[in-house]
Amino acid sequence: MTLTDMRYSFILVLLCLSWARGQNITDEERKRLEALFGTDDRDADVDLSPGKDNSTDCETKDGKAGVCVLHYQCNPETGTVNTDGNSIIDIRQRECPHYLEVCCLLNQKQDKPPPPVVEQMECGWSNPGAQAFRIVNDGTSAEFGEYPWMVAILKRSDGNTAWSQSDYMGGGSIIHPQVVLTGAHKVDGKEANEIKCRAGEWDTQTNKEIYPHQERNVKKIVKHPDYYRPSVYNSVALLILDSPYALGNAPHIGVACLAPHAPPAGARCQSMGWGKEFNDKDKYAVVLKKVELPWVPRDKCQKELRKTRLGSHFVLHPSLTCAGGEAGKDTCAGDGGSSLVCPIGNVDPKQDSLRFAIYGMVAWGIGCGDAVPGVYVNVPQFYDWIGEKIAVEGFSTDSYTFKL
């Protein structure tokens, strides 16, 4: 009998015994099974929060025995964490069951709490890494905290905080700690008590990030009175939350700036979301994705759109604007309501953290990833309307205004 045959015979005996006992397996039997086949690494089975000890044995890069811990729970002297406190993580590779874990020498393990954070008082600042970790990827995934204003709009389900793709409605942006801006087409036909907004989300399938997401219920929806669903004209809505987001000690959550006018010619802008991958239309993004897009002037965009099935008489409504037109770079289904932001102030690409303002929101497009500009809500067109409605709700507009 081979070793493999012996293993399977042993497992069969254990299963038969467990069935006879009502399917209960002793700790000793479970350990033997795990030794043969390993353990399940699903997030629901492991809690690596401070104070919990669910460490998994591993081997460090230099061949030493270690344990898997969250990246911030390992002393920087091990070489797995930079001296500035930011782990460098490759989301495509795993030394441990989860990519946000690192293999750490047992004597270097520490229960390191999140560092103290000063609340960001100015709007629009990107915070890639959020003082927690940076990722290595192909440039299509956003850094944790890179777009702190980004919000996932979800259907509200009783007591359920787990991410469900069927509950995901689209994106939005925090423009005041208690107000989220989104496209009216994303909440059309919904009542306020059916919706919630999640800020600080990044990887929808884990809660191992150092800073948690925050959810707030929507208590009021304010839609533009001239919103026209069939053509997605004037698609602007404000979601008034039941309580403000807590921005202190939350470097991954912040307020966006709103642009009062169009960006300069040649601007390179960015958008983000958890929508469908344009190269795999049956798959939604798990980690927040991002894309860089050129701002497209109105006349040029209308000309390009007339070459499509829209026809030669298509007129781009003033409430809409465009970006993109580069093959292989686009927003897609499910990204609706997410912001289109362009840099303001110092736009040096070598600068680690840039400041942005919202110039658009994802509305619609002709296909995904084709060399046709995507169509976005023209946010500057509604700057005054947003200010009026914010004031009516008793909130200050200072939260999203900026001076260069």
CSV table of N, CA, C and O in Angstrom, one decimal, residues 186-245:
chain,number,residue,atom,x,y,z
A,186,LYS,N,-28.6,56.4,-10.7
A,186,LYS,CA,-28.2,55.3,-9.8
A,186,LYS,C,-29.2,55.1,-8.7
A,186,LYS,O,-29.3,54.0,-8.1
A,187,VAL,N,-30.0,56.1,-8.3
A,187,VAL,CA,-30.9,56.0,-7.2
A,187,VAL,C,-32.3,56.2,-7.7
A,187,VAL,O,-33.3,56.2,-6.9
A,188,ASP,N,-32.5,56.3,-9.0
A,188,ASP,CA,-33.9,56.5,-9.5
A,188,ASP,C,-34.8,55.4,-9.2
A,188,ASP,O,-34.4,54.2,-9.3
A,189,GLY,N,-36.0,55.7,-8.6
A,189,GLY,CA,-36.9,54.6,-8.3
A,189,GLY,C,-36.7,54.0,-6.9
A,189,GLY,O,-37.4,53.1,-6.5
A,190,LYS,N,-35.7,54.5,-6.2
A,190,LYS,CA,-35.4,54.0,-4.8
A,190,LYS,C,-35.8,55.0,-3.8
A,190,LYS,O,-35.8,56.2,-4.0
A,191,GLU,N,-36.3,54.5,-2.6
A,191,GLU,CA,-36.6,55.4,-1.5
A,191,GLU,C,-35.3,55.4,-0.6
A,191,GLU,O,-34.5,54.5,-0.6
A,192,ALA,N,-35.2,56.5,0.1
A,192,ALA,CA,-34.1,56.7,1.0
A,192,ALA,C,-33.8,55.6,1.9
A,192,ALA,O,-32.7,55.2,2.2
A,193,ASN,N,-34.9,55.0,2.5
A,193,ASN,CA,-34.7,53.9,3.5
A,193,ASN,C,-34.3,52.6,2.8
A,193,ASN,O,-34.2,51.6,3.6
A,194,GLU,N,-34.1,52.6,1.5
A,194,GLU,CA,-33.6,51.4,0.9
A,194,GLU,C,-32.1,51.4,0.6
A,194,GLU,O,-31.6,50.4,0.1
A,195,ILE,N,-31.4,52.5,0.9
A,195,ILE,CA,-30.1,52.7,0.5
A,195,ILE,C,-29.1,53.0,1.7
A,195,ILE,O,-29.5,53.7,2.6
A,196,LYS,N,-27.9,52.6,1.5
A,196,LYS,CA,-26.9,52.9,2.5
A,196,LYS,C,-25.6,53.2,1.7
A,196,LYS,O,-25.4,52.9,0.5
A,197,CYS,N,-24.7,54.0,2.3
A,197,CYS,CA,-23.4,54.4,1.6
A,197,CYS,C,-22.2,53.9,2.5
A,197,CYS,O,-22.2,54.1,3.7
A,198,ARG,N,-21.3,53.2,1.8
A,198,ARG,CA,-20.1,52.6,2.5
A,198,ARG,C,-18.9,53.4,2.0
A,198,ARG,O,-18.6,53.4,0.9
A,199,ALA,N,-18.2,54.0,3.0
A,199,ALA,CA,-17.0,54.8,2.7
A,199,ALA,C,-15.8,54.0,3.3
A,199,ALA,O,-16.0,53.2,4.2
A,200,GLY,N,-14.7,54.2,2.7
A,200,GLY,CA,-13.5,53.5,3.1
A,200,GLY,C,-13.3,52.1,2.6
A,200,GLY,O,-12.4,51.3,3.1
A,201,GLU,N,-14.2,51.6,1.7
A,201,GLU,CA,-14.1,50.3,1.2
A,201,GLU,C,-12.9,50.2,0.2
A,201,GLU,O,-12.6,51.3,-0.5
A,202,TRP,N,-12.3,49.1,0.0
A,202,TRP,CA,-11.2,48.9,-1.0
A,202,TRP,C,-11.3,47.5,-1.6
A,202,TRP,O,-11.8,47.4,-2.7
A,203,ASP,N,-10.9,46.5,-0.8
A,203,ASP,CA,-11.1,45.1,-1.3
A,203,ASP,C,-12.4,44.6,-0.7
A,203,ASP,O,-12.6,44.5,0.5
A,204,THR,N,-13.4,44.4,-1.5
A,204,THR,CA,-14.8,44.0,-1.1
A,204,THR,C,-14.9,42.7,-0.5
A,204,THR,O,-15.9,42.3,0.1
A,205,GLN,N,-13.8,41.8,-0.6
A,205,GLN,CA,-13.9,40.5,-0.1
A,205,GLN,C,-13.1,40.2,1.2
A,205,GLN,O,-12.9,39.1,1.6
A,206,THR,N,-12.7,41.3,1.8
A,206,THR,CA,-11.9,41.1,3.0
A,206,THR,C,-12.1,42.3,4.0
A,206,THR,O,-12.6,43.4,3.6
A,207,ASN,N,-11.9,42.1,5.3
A,207,ASN,CA,-11.9,43.2,6.2
A,207,ASN,C,-10.6,43.3,7.0
A,207,ASN,O,-10.5,43.7,8.1
A,208,LYS,N,-9.5,42.9,6.3
A,208,LYS,CA,-8.2,42.8,6.9
A,208,LYS,C,-7.4,44.1,6.8
A,208,LYS,O,-6.3,44.2,7.3
A,209,GLU,N,-8.0,45.1,6.1
A,209,GLU,CA,-7.3,46.4,6.0
A,209,GLU,C,-7.2,47.0,7.5
A,209,GLU,O,-8.0,46.7,8.3
A,210,ILE,N,-6.1,47.8,7.7
A,210,ILE,CA,-5.9,48.3,9.0
A,210,ILE,C,-7.0,49.3,9.5
A,210,ILE,O,-7.3,49.3,10.7
A,211,TYR,N,-7.6,50.0,8.6
A,211,TYR,CA,-8.7,50.9,8.9
A,211,TYR,C,-10.0,50.4,8.4
A,211,TYR,O,-10.1,50.0,7.2
A,212,PRO,N,-11.1,50.3,9.1
A,212,PRO,CA,-12.3,49.7,8.7
A,212,PRO,C,-13.2,50.7,7.8
A,212,PRO,O,-13.0,51.9,7.9
A,213,HIS,N,-14.1,50.1,7.0
A,213,HIS,CA,-15.0,50.9,6.3
A,213,HIS,C,-16.1,51.4,7.2
A,213,HIS,O,-16.2,50.9,8.3
A,214,GLN,N,-16.8,52.4,6.8
A,214,GLN,CA,-17.9,53.0,7.6
A,214,GLN,C,-19.2,53.1,6.7
A,214,GLN,O,-19.1,53.5,5.6
A,215,GLU,N,-20.3,52.6,7.3
A,215,GLU,CA,-21.6,52.6,6.6
A,215,GLU,C,-22.5,53.6,7.3
A,215,GLU,O,-22.5,53.7,8.5
A,216,ARG,N,-23.2,54.4,6.4
A,216,ARG,CA,-24.3,55.3,6.9
A,216,ARG,C,-25.5,55.0,6.1
A,216,ARG,O,-25.5,54.9,4.9
A,217,ASN,N,-26.7,55.1,6.7
A,217,ASN,CA,-27.9,55.0,6.0
A,217,ASN,C,-28.3,56.3,5.4
A,217,ASN,O,-27.9,57.4,5.9
A,218,VAL,N,-29.0,56.3,4.3
A,218,VAL,CA,-29.5,57.5,3.7
A,218,VAL,C,-30.9,57.8,4.2
A,218,VAL,O,-31.8,57.0,4.3
A,219,LYS,N,-31.0,59.1,4.6
A,219,LYS,CA,-32.3,59.5,5.2
A,219,LYS,C,-33.1,60.4,4.2
A,219,LYS,O,-34.3,60.6,4.4
A,220,LYS,N,-32.4,60.9,3.2
A,220,LYS,CA,-33.1,61.8,2.2
A,220,LYS,C,-32.4,61.8,0.9
A,220,LYS,O,-31.2,61.8,0.8
A,221,ILE,N,-33.1,61.7,-0.2
A,221,ILE,CA,-32.6,61.8,-1.6
A,221,ILE,C,-33.1,63.1,-2.2
A,221,ILE,O,-34.3,63.4,-2.3
A,222,VAL,N,-32.1,63.9,-2.7
A,222,VAL,CA,-32.4,65.2,-3.4
A,222,VAL,C,-32.0,65.1,-4.8
A,222,VAL,O,-30.8,65.1,-5.1
A,223,LYS,N,-32.9,64.9,-5.7
A,223,LYS,CA,-32.6,64.8,-7.2
A,223,LYS,C,-32.9,66.1,-7.9
A,223,LYS,O,-33.8,66.9,-7.5
A,224,HIS,N,-32.1,66.3,-8.9
A,224,HIS,CA,-32.3,67.5,-9.7
A,224,HIS,C,-33.7,67.5,-10.4
A,224,HIS,O,-34.1,66.5,-10.9
A,225,PRO,N,-34.4,68.6,-10.3
A,225,PRO,CA,-35.8,68.6,-10.8
A,225,PRO,C,-35.9,68.4,-12.3
A,225,PRO,O,-37.0,67.9,-12.8
A,226,ASP,N,-34.9,68.6,-13.1
A,226,ASP,CA,-34.9,68.4,-14.5
A,226,ASP,C,-34.3,67.1,-14.9
A,226,ASP,O,-34.0,66.9,-16.1
A,227,TYR,N,-34.1,66.2,-14.0
A,227,TYR,CA,-33.5,64.9,-14.4
A,227,TYR,C,-34.4,64.2,-15.4
A,227,TYR,O,-35.6,64.1,-15.2
A,228,TYR,N,-33.8,63.7,-16.4
A,228,TYR,CA,-34.6,63.0,-17.5
A,228,TYR,C,-33.9,61.6,-17.7
A,228,TYR,O,-32.9,61.5,-18.3
A,229,ARG,N,-34.6,60.6,-17.2
A,229,ARG,CA,-34.1,59.3,-17.2
A,229,ARG,C,-33.7,58.7,-18.6
A,229,ARG,O,-32.6,58.2,-18.8
A,230,PRO,N,-34.6,58.8,-19.6
A,230,PRO,CA,-34.3,58.2,-20.9
A,230,PRO,C,-33.0,58.6,-21.5
A,230,PRO,O,-32.3,57.8,-22.1
A,231,SER,N,-32.6,59.9,-21.4
A,231,SER,CA,-31.4,60.3,-22.0
A,231,SER,C,-30.3,60.7,-21.0
A,231,SER,O,-29.2,61.2,-21.3
A,232,VAL,N,-30.6,60.4,-19.7
A,232,VAL,CA,-29.6,60.7,-18.6
A,232,VAL,C,-29.2,62.1,-18.6
A,232,VAL,O,-28.0,62.5,-18.4
A,233,TYR,N,-30.2,63.0,-18.8
A,233,TYR,CA,-29.9,64.5,-18.7
A,233,TYR,C,-30.0,64.9,-17.2
A,233,TYR,O,-30.9,64.4,-16.5
A,234,ASN,N,-29.2,65.8,-16.8
A,234,ASN,CA,-29.3,66.4,-15.5
A,234,ASN,C,-29.3,65.4,-14.4
A,234,ASN,O,-30.0,65.5,-13.4
A,235,SER,N,-28.4,64.4,-14.5
A,235,SER,CA,-28.4,63.2,-13.6
A,235,SER,C,-27.5,63.5,-12.4
A,235,SER,O,-26.4,63.1,-12.3
A,236,VAL,N,-28.1,64.3,-11.5
A,236,VAL,CA,-27.4,64.7,-10.2
A,236,VAL,C,-28.3,64.4,-9.0
A,236,VAL,O,-29.5,64.7,-9.1
A,237,ALA,N,-27.8,63.8,-8.0
A,237,ALA,CA,-28.5,63.5,-6.8
A,237,ALA,C,-27.6,63.7,-5.6
A,237,ALA,O,-26.4,63.4,-5.6
A,238,LEU,N,-28.2,64.2,-4.5
A,238,LEU,CA,-27.5,64.3,-3.2
A,238,LEU,C,-28.1,63.3,-2.3
A,238,LEU,O,-29.4,63.3,-2.1
A,239,LEU,N,-27.3,62.6,-1.6
A,239,LEU,CA,-27.8,61.6,-0.6
A,239,LEU,C,-27.4,62.2,0.8
A,239,LEU,O,-26.3,62.3,1.1
A,240,ILE,N,-28.5,62.5,1.5
A,240,ILE,CA,-28.3,63.1,2.9
A,240,ILE,C,-28.3,61.9,3.8
A,240,ILE,O,-29.2,61.1,3.9
A,241,LEU,N,-27.2,61.8,4.6
A,241,LEU,CA,-27.0,60.6,5.5
A,241,LEU,C,-27.6,60.8,6.8
A,241,LEU,O,-27.8,62.0,7.3
A,242,ASP,N,-27.9,59.7,7.5
A,242,ASP,CA,-28.5,59.9,8.9
A,242,ASP,C,-27.5,60.4,9.9
A,242,ASP,O,-27.9,60.9,11.0
A,243,SER,N,-26.2,60.3,9.6
A,243,SER,CA,-25.2,60.8,10.5
A,243,SER,C,-23.9,61.0,9.7
A,243,SER,O,-23.7,60.3,8.7
A,244,PRO,N,-23.0,61.9,10.1
A,244,PRO,CA,-21.8,62.2,9.4
A,244,PRO,C,-20.8,61.0,9.5
A,244,PRO,O,-20.7,60.3,10.5
A,245,TYR,N,-19.9,60.9,8.5
A,245,TYR,CA,-18.8,60.0,8.6
A,245,TYR,C,-17.8,60.5,9.6
A,245,TYR,O,-17.6,61.7,9.8
